């Protein structure tokens, strides 16, 4: 990593913003919560700075001590935070780092925090939320010391002695008037630091717990092989299929990509992804890049090796991931996170970086390791065979169950195809939009179900009451899966269920209600990625014979700049669609239905736990957070289908 981080932190690159009062006023905003998670986050923030110093090539060791009196001391052997006067603040750099809040936790200019942390706001936040904090810097043969109480300096930094060593030590005592508990969990700390050690090749992390043993209970982590060791750790019990593990590390533009993977003799897939040492629970662009590279390279190899003779035998993403154990770890400046828990990377450049690096290296790996390559492709081919057998079995039972019992609702304009894989159901708000979509659709694969007005709020309704509601009943029957104890995912009649509502308040309300309905009664449909949100355009802009559809105001401005640089607007017509009902069938087809042009957002719902939380926020009684939530991340959505 060191060579990838050319820029050095310097006193000049710090941006002075504000003091620490806001942190004590709204701690949750800066540390995530004032519960146990937030408390532990205090340690992560300090350790992150040591890890950054290690990633910059200046530290090799981090020690975390859990003190008998409840304090935590973190020490590294880096260069030590500079103690001389900081040009912008007039304070020492040490005091600046500890008492000035930085924008988004980032240092301005070239220096960026690499190891990150959920909020990445650093040491000053920890200082603000500590009853007491003592910083020691070992630099130029001297021990420099400075003390703080609740973020306030108790006097300037002072030389208090001589030392041979170099580095920084920060001890803090979390403020018990802010945190619900100040008791640290050793397990939590070890789990987190073990992971950090795996992700930071060559770093030694020690934890010494003095709380119950005055001698200290010692734990240490050092993984010479970084994420390769991580893979061994998580695939411990399984027999590896390969002799050699696949591994690549490579800088790509401003990013750094590190990937390790191995196939195990089993069905389960284990994929872990990280950005700047932060675990991305819900994956994201880096993981997508990895998966595309894997699928593509294995398929290419299968074709060249004569394993795949026909395109119908192409391996799917699931085929090539069966039994896979993989870690994707990237480092990048200013990653964008998405989703309710911010556990998903959204930065598109990461996808290209990982895809390119992995594709090249994996191709090379397969060429060099013939025996492993053969075992790998054979395992994938076997997975494909099993998938096809299962599918055939499914297909025979698929329609039968659906057609007995309730008959399909009259307002459903069904598609003619009987293959769920290619069938799409559009749930359309309003009858007029329903009419246009029916005319604009591809009747072979696209079904339209118009829903009138507001549907029932399903939060408190029991199943029987829900099914008494005609709108919901027609939706349930159309889906084909039945509901509650009868629910059967294999009977789902469409593998794309697309919610298509207007881009206004009512539309978003209906969308929310529908999503809630899915959370509550069809979680498996969500979990399997069958639910999508259509993205109809906001404007139609015409210039002469050209027609453009744009999906946001920003996009409109950009387009106008391009096609009308003078801003005269001569010969240009702009139509704003107030609702889907304003589009004629052709326009609807072109912009929202046709798989070649449309934008669909896939609704992700990995974790049932999260679903409940999400549900509370969506439907609970607190209005403000709900509004905020719907706008910023109503639900974690990814661009998938273009
Ligand atoms: C126990 C926690 O915080 N370690 C750190 C350094 C080293 C430098 C530094 C830190 C200067 C301008 C901010 C030293 N010499 N462990 C830690 N080690 N911060 S934090 O610089 C701070 C920047 O903006 C350091 C030369 N350059 C950087």
Coordinates of C-alpha atoms and ligand atoms in Angstrom, one line a residue, residues 9-11 13-14 46 49-50 53 74-76 79-82 93 97 107 139 168-170, ligand 1:
X9 CA 0.1 14.0 5.6
X10 CA 1.4 17.4 6.3
X11 CA 0.5 20.2 8.7
X13 CA -3.3 19.6 4.5
X14 CA -5.6 19.8 7.5
X46 CA -8.2 5.5 17.3
X49 CA -5.3 6.1 12.8
X50 CA -2.6 3.6 13.7
X53 CA 0.0 5.0 9.7
X74 CA -3.9 2.5 22.0
X75 CA -0.3 2.7 20.9
X76 CA 1.6 2.4 17.6
X79 CA 6.1 8.6 13.3
X80 CA 4.2 10.1 16.1
X81 CA 1.7 12.9 15.5
X82 CA 3.6 16.1 14.9
X93 CA -0.7 19.7 15.2
X97 CA -5.9 16.7 15.5
X107 CA -8.4 15.7 5.9
X139 CA 9.3 11.7 18.6
X168 CA 1.7 7.7 19.3
X169 CA -0.2 6.5 22.3
X170 CA -3.7 7.6 23.1
Ligands
LIG1 C1 -2.8 5.7 18.9 C2 -3.4 6.3 17.7 O1 -3.1 8.3 15.9 N1 -1.2 7.5 15.1 C3 -0.9 8.5 14.2 C4 0.4 9.8 12.9 C5 1.4 10.3 12.2 C6 1.3 11.5 11.6 C7 0.1 12.1 11.6 C8 -0.8 10.5 12.9 C9 -0.6 16.0 9.9 C10 -1.4 17.0 9.2 C11 -2.9 15.5 10.2 C12 3.7 12.1 11.4 N2 4.7 12.7 10.7 N3 -2.3 6.4 16.7 C13 -2.3 7.5 15.9 N4 0.3 8.6 13.6 N5 -0.9 11.6 12.3 S1 -2.0 9.7 13.8 O2 -0.1 13.3 11.0 C14 -1.3 14.0 11.2 C15 -1.5 14.9 10.1 O3 -2.8 16.6 9.3 C16 2.5 12.0 10.8 C17 4.5 13.1 9.5 N6 3.3 13.1 8.9 C18 2.3 12.5 9.6

